[in-house]
């Protein structure tokens, strides 16, 4: 049976990947670019409920807020938005959002016709430079939050300052820091320099909510993936997709994720908006995607038919989970 069918069942292993992807994975493990040393436990056979509760405990949202060095000396306490993300959309008597959609950028969402269904959610999360214009039938056109990696800020090709993709939405940026959480080291040499563009953008658009995820949040999510996986996963941060799913589980009562675990439309087309083919985009080389996806399938409460037909996973928001 295929890798995707195994993902639908939630049983995965690096053996299922092509030799090329297995080799890429091994190279990342030996490079260990971010100096990961995992000392936590491994309990790969936790129940779905236990896993969900571990995620809820580990995924307490944390942003760079200017309380820690070097950011405090740089005046970031007054640079970052004064309202935390969790409070932006808070209604007096509810949580934040009732229903949320996380729309991955996978090529398999093409010809899905899911646009209307996606737009019917209270909030929609999208990633990086994924457009809606021209793809409305399949991906919808509503965007509430956009998660962007540091390349979007640093690489002029993305026209971060002028593109409409990054206007009128909540922005959440991230960049891989050392696993040791040395913020001085991170500030001095981020993967891609996001700090300058972030400061500039905050000053130019103080009313647009724009946050940088704290590296502790990102690596805690990685710890959850490794702690619930038998094999050694890639020592690199989780994908934006995984980060976005857990972020929305803290903000929403129910989360639908589209084309993260591939539907029967699965293909090697990397993104729906680009003619570039590589199975690594779906199964992972740098990011521990295969393992992330297996974890999400383990907490999926939706039927198998949703997965196959829509590539849709249904997850409970953390506020609805009693631990
Ligand atoms: O490529 P990019 O990171 O911008 O895509 C956003 C997210 O969508 C990824 O981090 C990944 O979680 C998910 N994705 C996927 N399969 C693909 C492309 C993207 O699962 N083929």
Tab-separated table of C-alpha atoms and ligand atoms in Angstrom:
chain	number	residue	atom	x	y	z
A	1	UNK	CA	0.000	0.000	0.000
A	2	UNK	CA	1.087	3.585	-0.627
A	3	UNK	CA	2.596	6.092	1.807
A	4	UNK	CA	-0.641	8.089	1.718
A	5	UNK	CA	-2.732	5.054	2.623
A	6	UNK	CA	-0.396	4.453	5.554
A	7	UNK	CA	-0.814	8.070	6.602
A	8	UNK	CA	-4.598	7.610	6.500
A	9	UNK	CA	-4.105	4.737	8.954
A	10	UNK	CA	-1.622	6.729	11.033
A	11	UNK	CA	1.272	4.245	10.757
A	12	UNK	CA	4.386	5.700	9.215
A	13	UNK	CA	8.097	5.028	9.027
A	14	UNK	CA	11.016	6.533	7.121
A	15	UNK	CA	11.320	3.164	5.295
A	16	UNK	CA	8.251	4.078	3.283
A	17	UNK	CA	9.996	7.047	1.676
A	18	UNK	CA	11.881	6.921	-1.603
A	19	UNK	CA	15.650	6.328	-1.326
A	20	UNK	CA	16.189	9.973	-2.299
A	21	UNK	CA	14.045	11.295	0.560
A	22	UNK	CA	15.545	8.808	3.022
A	23	UNK	CA	18.998	10.035	2.066
A	24	UNK	CA	17.977	13.695	2.438
A	25	UNK	CA	16.547	12.895	5.872
A	26	UNK	CA	19.759	11.189	6.996
A	27	UNK	CA	21.818	14.146	5.798
A	28	UNK	CA	19.710	16.507	7.917
A	29	UNK	CA	20.087	14.238	10.934
A	30	UNK	CA	23.871	14.224	10.630
A	31	UNK	CA	24.122	17.966	9.912
A	32	UNK	CA	22.003	18.811	12.999
A	33	UNK	CA	22.099	22.460	12.015
A	34	UNK	CA	20.154	23.684	15.046
A	35	UNK	CA	22.113	21.696	17.660
A	36	UNK	CA	19.166	19.644	18.791
A	37	UNK	CA	19.730	17.267	21.657
A	38	UNK	CA	16.529	15.628	22.794
A	39	UNK	CA	16.508	14.492	26.402
A	40	UNK	CA	12.803	14.013	26.818
A	41	UNK	CA	10.902	10.772	27.166
A	42	UNK	CA	9.482	8.692	24.332
A	43	UNK	CA	5.976	7.400	24.657
A	44	UNK	CA	4.880	6.606	21.118
A	45	UNK	CA	1.896	4.578	22.275
A	46	UNK	CA	-0.024	7.292	24.111
A	47	UNK	CA	-3.766	7.341	23.449
A	48	UNK	CA	-5.283	10.096	21.325
A	49	UNK	CA	-6.599	11.788	24.460
A	50	UNK	CA	-3.223	11.694	26.191
A	51	UNK	CA	-1.566	13.056	23.067
A	52	UNK	CA	-4.122	15.857	22.820
A	53	UNK	CA	-3.573	16.777	26.460
A	54	UNK	CA	0.198	16.793	26.004
A	55	UNK	CA	-0.244	19.103	23.008
A	56	UNK	CA	-2.539	21.375	25.000
A	57	UNK	CA	0.027	21.649	27.795
A	58	UNK	CA	3.026	22.181	25.495
A	59	UNK	CA	1.409	24.473	22.953
A	60	UNK	CA	0.708	27.429	25.220
A	61	UNK	CA	1.171	30.302	22.816
A	62	UNK	CA	4.334	32.345	23.248
A	63	UNK	CA	5.532	35.250	21.102
A	64	UNK	CA	8.676	37.357	21.222
A	65	UNK	CA	7.332	40.081	23.507
A	66	UNK	CA	10.345	42.194	24.387
A	67	UNK	CA	10.667	40.948	27.967
A	68	UNK	CA	13.871	38.980	27.260
A	69	UNK	CA	17.311	40.052	26.110
A	70	UNK	CA	18.436	41.112	23.596
A	71	UNK	CA	14.926	42.265	22.672
A	72	UNK	CA	14.256	44.172	25.896
A	73	UNK	CA	17.263	46.459	25.371
A	74	UNK	CA	16.153	47.017	21.791
A	75	UNK	CA	12.828	48.406	23.006
A	76	UNK	CA	10.718	45.579	21.651
A	77	UNK	CA	8.287	45.721	24.576
A	78	UNK	CA	6.775	48.804	22.959
A	79	UNK	CA	7.396	47.639	19.384
A	80	UNK	CA	5.300	44.460	19.456
A	81	UNK	CA	1.478	44.673	19.362
A	82	UNK	CA	0.071	45.621	22.747
A	83	UNK	CA	-2.722	43.021	22.523
A	84	UNK	CA	-1.700	39.354	22.536
A	85	UNK	CA	-2.980	37.276	19.595
A	86	UNK	CA	-5.259	35.259	21.886
A	87	UNK	CA	-7.102	38.452	22.848
A	88	UNK	CA	-7.487	40.047	19.420
A	89	UNK	CA	-10.725	38.349	18.519
A	90	UNK	CA	-12.017	37.622	21.957
A	91	UNK	CA	-15.713	38.191	22.487
A	92	UNK	CA	-16.860	38.982	26.025
A	93	UNK	CA	-18.670	35.682	26.529
A	94	UNK	CA	-17.001	33.291	24.072
A	95	UNK	CA	-13.559	32.011	23.310
A	96	UNK	CA	-12.059	33.391	20.136
A	97	UNK	CA	-13.376	31.656	17.028
A	98	UNK	CA	-15.956	28.886	16.845
A	99	UNK	CA	-14.868	27.301	13.581
A	100	UNK	CA	-11.518	27.650	11.832
A	101	UNK	CA	-9.973	26.398	8.617
A	102	UNK	CA	-6.278	25.731	8.081
A	103	UNK	CA	-5.533	25.670	4.352
A	104	UNK	CA	-2.206	24.145	3.394
A	105	UNK	CA	-0.586	25.044	0.102
A	106	UNK	CA	-0.422	21.482	-1.251
A	107	UNK	CA	-0.971	20.967	-4.977
A	108	UNK	CA	-3.603	18.341	-4.152
A	109	UNK	CA	-6.120	21.058	-3.228
A	110	UNK	CA	-6.434	21.948	-6.937
A	111	UNK	CA	-9.797	20.866	-8.381
A	112	UNK	CA	-11.132	20.230	-4.877
A	113	UNK	CA	-13.949	22.765	-5.162
A	114	UNK	CA	-13.569	23.408	-1.414
A	115	UNK	CA	-13.476	27.224	-1.603
A	116	UNK	CA	-17.031	27.856	-0.421
A	117	UNK	CA	-16.721	25.392	2.449
A	118	UNK	CA	-13.416	26.951	3.565
A	119	UNK	CA	-14.790	30.510	3.484
A	120	UNK	CA	-17.742	29.507	5.687
A	121	UNK	CA	-15.412	29.222	8.709
A	122	UNK	CA	-15.105	32.100	11.208
A	123	UNK	CA	-11.363	32.320	10.610
A	124	UNK	CA	-9.070	31.033	7.861
A	125	UNK	CA	-5.329	30.468	8.236
A	126	UNK	CA	-3.029	30.448	5.206
A	127	UNK	CA	0.711	30.094	4.742
A	128	UNK	CA	3.558	32.098	3.291
A	129	UNK	CA	2.953	33.346	-0.243
A	130	UNK	CA	-0.070	31.120	-1.003
A	131	UNK	CA	-2.500	33.257	-3.048
A	132	UNK	CA	-6.293	33.100	-3.195
A	133	UNK	CA	-6.730	35.191	-6.350
A	134	UNK	CA	-7.401	32.908	-9.278
A	135	UNK	CA	-7.875	29.868	-7.017
A	136	UNK	CA	-11.053	30.873	-5.173
A	137	UNK	CA	-13.068	27.808	-6.244
A	138	UNK	CA	-10.568	25.477	-4.610
A	139	UNK	CA	-9.100	27.457	-1.691
A	140	UNK	CA	-11.628	30.239	-0.989
A	141	UNK	CA	-10.736	33.910	-0.637
A	142	UNK	CA	-10.971	34.705	3.060
A	143	UNK	CA	-7.733	35.073	5.031
A	144	UNK	CA	-7.733	35.934	8.730
A	145	UNK	CA	-4.213	34.957	9.741
A	146	UNK	CA	-1.135	34.287	7.634
A	147	UNK	CA	1.876	32.424	9.006
A	148	UNK	CA	5.048	33.434	7.243
A	149	UNK	CA	8.560	32.075	7.522
A	150	UNK	CA	11.545	34.383	7.691
A	151	UNK	CA	12.317	33.929	3.985
A	152	UNK	CA	9.166	35.878	3.138
A	153	UNK	CA	10.497	38.854	5.103
A	154	UNK	CA	14.097	38.569	3.986
A	155	UNK	CA	13.817	37.704	0.289
A	156	UNK	CA	12.935	40.752	-1.867
A	157	UNK	CA	11.271	38.470	-4.457
A	158	UNK	CA	8.335	38.115	-2.077
A	159	UNK	CA	7.733	41.889	-2.028
A	160	UNK	CA	6.713	41.678	1.603
A	161	UNK	CA	6.235	45.436	1.923
A	162	UNK	CA	4.062	45.925	-1.122
A	163	UNK	CA	2.236	42.658	-1.878
A	164	UNK	CA	-1.462	42.629	-0.941
A	165	UNK	CA	-1.011	39.070	0.421
A	166	UNK	CA	0.382	40.535	3.642
A	167	UNK	CA	-2.116	43.384	4.099
A	168	UNK	CA	-5.342	43.359	6.129
A	169	UNK	CA	-4.469	40.082	7.869
A	170	UNK	CA	-2.901	39.089	11.152
A	171	UNK	CA	0.737	38.135	10.511
A	172	UNK	CA	2.675	35.547	12.508
A	173	UNK	CA	6.324	35.098	11.519
A	174	UNK	CA	8.868	32.509	12.628
A	175	UNK	CA	12.503	31.569	12.082
A	176	UNK	CA	14.479	28.548	13.315
A	177	UNK	CA	16.587	29.460	16.358
A	178	UNK	CA	19.126	27.190	18.058
A	179	UNK	CA	17.455	24.401	20.070
A	180	UNK	CA	19.242	25.813	23.143
A	181	UNK	CA	17.075	28.946	22.802
A	182	UNK	CA	20.084	31.251	22.848
A	183	UNK	CA	18.253	34.429	21.804
A	184	UNK	CA	21.461	36.440	21.448
A	185	UNK	CA	22.794	33.919	18.969
A	186	UNK	CA	19.448	33.871	17.192
A	187	UNK	CA	19.303	37.664	16.921
A	188	UNK	CA	22.891	37.783	15.626
A	189	UNK	CA	22.361	35.043	13.032
A	190	UNK	CA	18.808	34.045	12.225
A	191	UNK	CA	18.256	31.599	9.377
A	192	UNK	CA	16.984	34.536	7.274
A	193	UNK	CA	17.115	38.035	8.673
A	194	UNK	CA	13.593	38.819	9.737
A	195	UNK	CA	14.334	41.242	12.568
A	196	UNK	CA	15.126	44.351	10.501
A	197	UNK	CA	12.101	43.972	8.211
A	198	UNK	CA	9.905	43.203	11.245
A	199	UNK	CA	10.934	46.384	13.082
A	200	UNK	CA	10.467	48.449	9.941
A	201	UNK	CA	7.034	46.984	9.296
A	202	UNK	CA	5.905	47.500	12.895
A	203	UNK	CA	6.866	51.165	12.714
A	204	UNK	CA	5.190	51.702	9.354
A	205	UNK	CA	1.997	49.764	10.215
A	206	UNK	CA	1.573	49.853	13.998
A	207	UNK	CA	-2.123	48.957	13.730
A	208	UNK	CA	-1.586	45.665	11.892
A	209	UNK	CA	-1.238	42.788	14.350
A	210	UNK	CA	2.125	41.209	13.550
A	211	UNK	CA	3.904	38.778	15.871
A	212	UNK	CA	7.065	36.677	15.894
A	213	UNK	CA	6.672	33.232	17.441
A	214	UNK	CA	9.014	32.581	20.334
A	215	UNK	CA	11.509	29.848	19.422
A	216	UNK	CA	10.546	28.081	22.636
A	217	UNK	CA	7.058	27.560	21.207
A	218	UNK	CA	8.433	26.137	17.973
A	219	UNK	CA	10.829	23.718	19.703
A	220	UNK	CA	8.198	22.614	22.231
A	221	UNK	CA	6.083	21.512	19.307
A	222	UNK	CA	9.089	19.634	17.925
A	223	UNK	CA	9.545	17.936	21.332
A	224	UNK	CA	5.934	16.731	21.188
A	225	UNK	CA	6.513	15.192	17.754
A	226	UNK	CA	9.759	13.475	18.782
A	227	UNK	CA	8.345	12.369	22.128
A	228	UNK	CA	5.498	10.579	20.402
A	229	UNK	CA	7.532	8.968	17.631
A	230	UNK	CA	9.626	5.801	17.849
A	231	UNK	CA	12.090	6.822	15.149
A	232	UNK	CA	14.534	9.736	15.316
A	233	UNK	CA	12.822	12.550	13.469
A	234	UNK	CA	14.651	15.283	11.540
A	235	UNK	CA	16.302	17.711	14.027
A	236	UNK	CA	14.670	20.685	12.288
A	237	UNK	CA	11.615	22.739	13.257
A	238	UNK	CA	8.129	21.465	12.420
A	239	UNK	CA	6.631	22.762	9.168
A	240	UNK	CA	4.582	25.958	9.126
A	241	UNK	CA	1.603	23.658	8.615
A	242	UNK	CA	2.035	21.901	11.952
A	243	UNK	CA	2.733	25.191	13.729
A	244	UNK	CA	-0.413	26.690	12.192
A	245	UNK	CA	-2.610	23.748	13.159
A	246	UNK	CA	-1.569	23.933	16.813
A	247	UNK	CA	-1.874	27.713	16.809
A	248	UNK	CA	-5.463	27.458	15.575
A	249	UNK	CA	-6.249	24.770	18.164
A	250	UNK	CA	-5.470	27.409	20.810
A	251	UNK	CA	-7.666	30.058	19.142
A	252	UNK	CA	-10.643	28.045	17.927
A	253	UNK	CA	-13.297	25.680	19.248
A	254	UNK	CA	-13.069	23.453	16.182
A	255	UNK	CA	-10.426	23.255	13.461
A	256	UNK	CA	-10.732	21.806	9.958
A	257	UNK	CA	-7.401	21.231	8.228
A	258	UNK	CA	-7.360	20.914	4.431
A	259	UNK	CA	-4.818	18.888	2.406
A	260	UNK	CA	-2.287	18.431	5.177
A	261	UNK	CA	-2.885	14.719	5.247
A	262	UNK	CA	-3.269	14.206	1.503
A	263	UNK	CA	-6.611	13.303	-0.060
A	264	UNK	CA	-6.989	10.907	-2.970
A	265	UNK	CA	-6.006	13.901	-5.163
A	266	UNK	CA	-2.471	13.532	-3.732
A	267	UNK	CA	0.251	14.417	-6.219
A	268	UNK	CA	3.868	15.495	-6.266
A	269	UNK	CA	2.790	19.022	-7.219
A	270	UNK	CA	4.414	20.977	-4.404
A	271	UNK	CA	2.113	24.032	-4.237
A	272	UNK	CA	-1.238	24.691	-5.908
A	273	UNK	CA	0.106	27.984	-7.233
A	274	UNK	CA	3.411	26.812	-8.774
A	275	UNK	CA	4.444	24.278	-11.412
A	276	UNK	CA	7.054	22.618	-9.283
A	277	UNK	CA	6.974	18.899	-8.498
A	278	UNK	CA	8.680	17.332	-5.481
A	279	UNK	CA	7.329	14.674	-3.135
A	280	UNK	CA	9.455	16.222	-0.353
A	281	UNK	CA	6.908	19.062	-0.066
A	282	UNK	CA	4.257	16.576	1.073
A	283	UNK	CA	6.366	13.917	2.813
A	284	UNK	CA	9.264	15.983	4.118
A	285	UNK	CA	13.020	16.249	3.783
A	286	UNK	CA	14.030	19.215	5.957
A	287	UNK	CA	10.867	19.240	8.086
A	288	UNK	CA	9.709	16.113	9.976
A	289	UNK	CA	6.496	16.228	7.905
A	290	UNK	CA	5.752	12.514	7.761
A	291	UNK	CA	5.828	12.269	11.559
A	292	UNK	CA	3.884	15.509	12.091
A	293	UNK	CA	1.157	14.269	9.811
A	294	UNK	CA	0.966	10.910	11.508
A	295	UNK	CA	0.486	12.684	14.855
A	296	UNK	CA	-2.311	14.852	13.475
A	297	UNK	CA	-4.030	11.775	12.021
A	298	UNK	CA	-3.920	10.191	15.484
A	299	UNK	CA	-6.022	13.035	16.922
A	300	UNK	CA	-8.290	13.385	13.890
A	301	UNK	CA	-11.939	12.972	14.916
A	302	UNK	CA	-13.392	13.243	11.398
A	303	UNK	CA	-14.435	10.253	9.267
A	304	UNK	CA	-12.079	8.522	6.837
A	305	UNK	CA	-14.290	9.616	3.961
A	306	UNK	CA	-13.498	13.303	4.738
A	307	UNK	CA	-9.825	12.466	4.534
A	308	UNK	CA	-10.041	10.670	1.212
A	309	UNK	CA	-12.518	13.004	-0.507
A	310	UNK	CA	-11.598	16.386	0.941
A	311	UNK	CA	-8.201	15.896	2.518
A	312	UNK	CA	-10.007	17.179	5.610
A	313	UNK	CA	-9.071	16.547	9.232
A	314	UNK	CA	-11.327	17.637	12.130
A	315	UNK	CA	-9.683	18.623	15.413
A	316	UNK	CA	-11.063	19.907	18.716
A	317	UNK	CA	-9.901	23.278	19.996
A	318	UNK	CA	-7.891	23.002	23.217
A	319	UNK	CA	-10.525	24.971	25.152
A	320	UNK	CA	-12.969	22.103	24.562
A	321	UNK	CA	-10.578	19.388	25.784
A	322	UNK	CA	-10.730	18.473	29.492
A	323	UNK	CA	-7.383	17.216	30.704
B	1	LIG	O1	5.554	25.199	1.483
B	1	LIG	P1	4.903	25.940	2.601
B	1	LIG	O2	5.632	25.766	3.919
B	1	LIG	O3	4.661	27.383	2.314
B	1	LIG	O4	3.466	25.286	2.773
B	1	LIG	C1	2.691	25.532	3.904
B	1	LIG	C2	2.466	24.229	4.659
B	1	LIG	O5	1.576	23.380	3.936
B	1	LIG	C3	3.722	23.400	4.850
B	1	LIG	O6	4.456	23.875	5.962
B	1	LIG	C4	3.161	21.996	5.038
B	1	LIG	O7	2.774	21.793	6.365
B	1	LIG	C5	1.927	22.022	4.144
B	1	LIG	N1	2.172	21.406	2.817
B	1	LIG	C6	1.935	20.050	2.656
B	1	LIG	N2	2.129	19.455	1.432
B	1	LIG	C7	2.554	20.169	0.381
B	1	LIG	C8	2.825	21.562	0.526
B	1	LIG	C9	2.626	22.152	1.770
B	1	LIG	O8	1.544	19.380	3.607
B	1	LIG	N3	2.692	19.577	-0.821
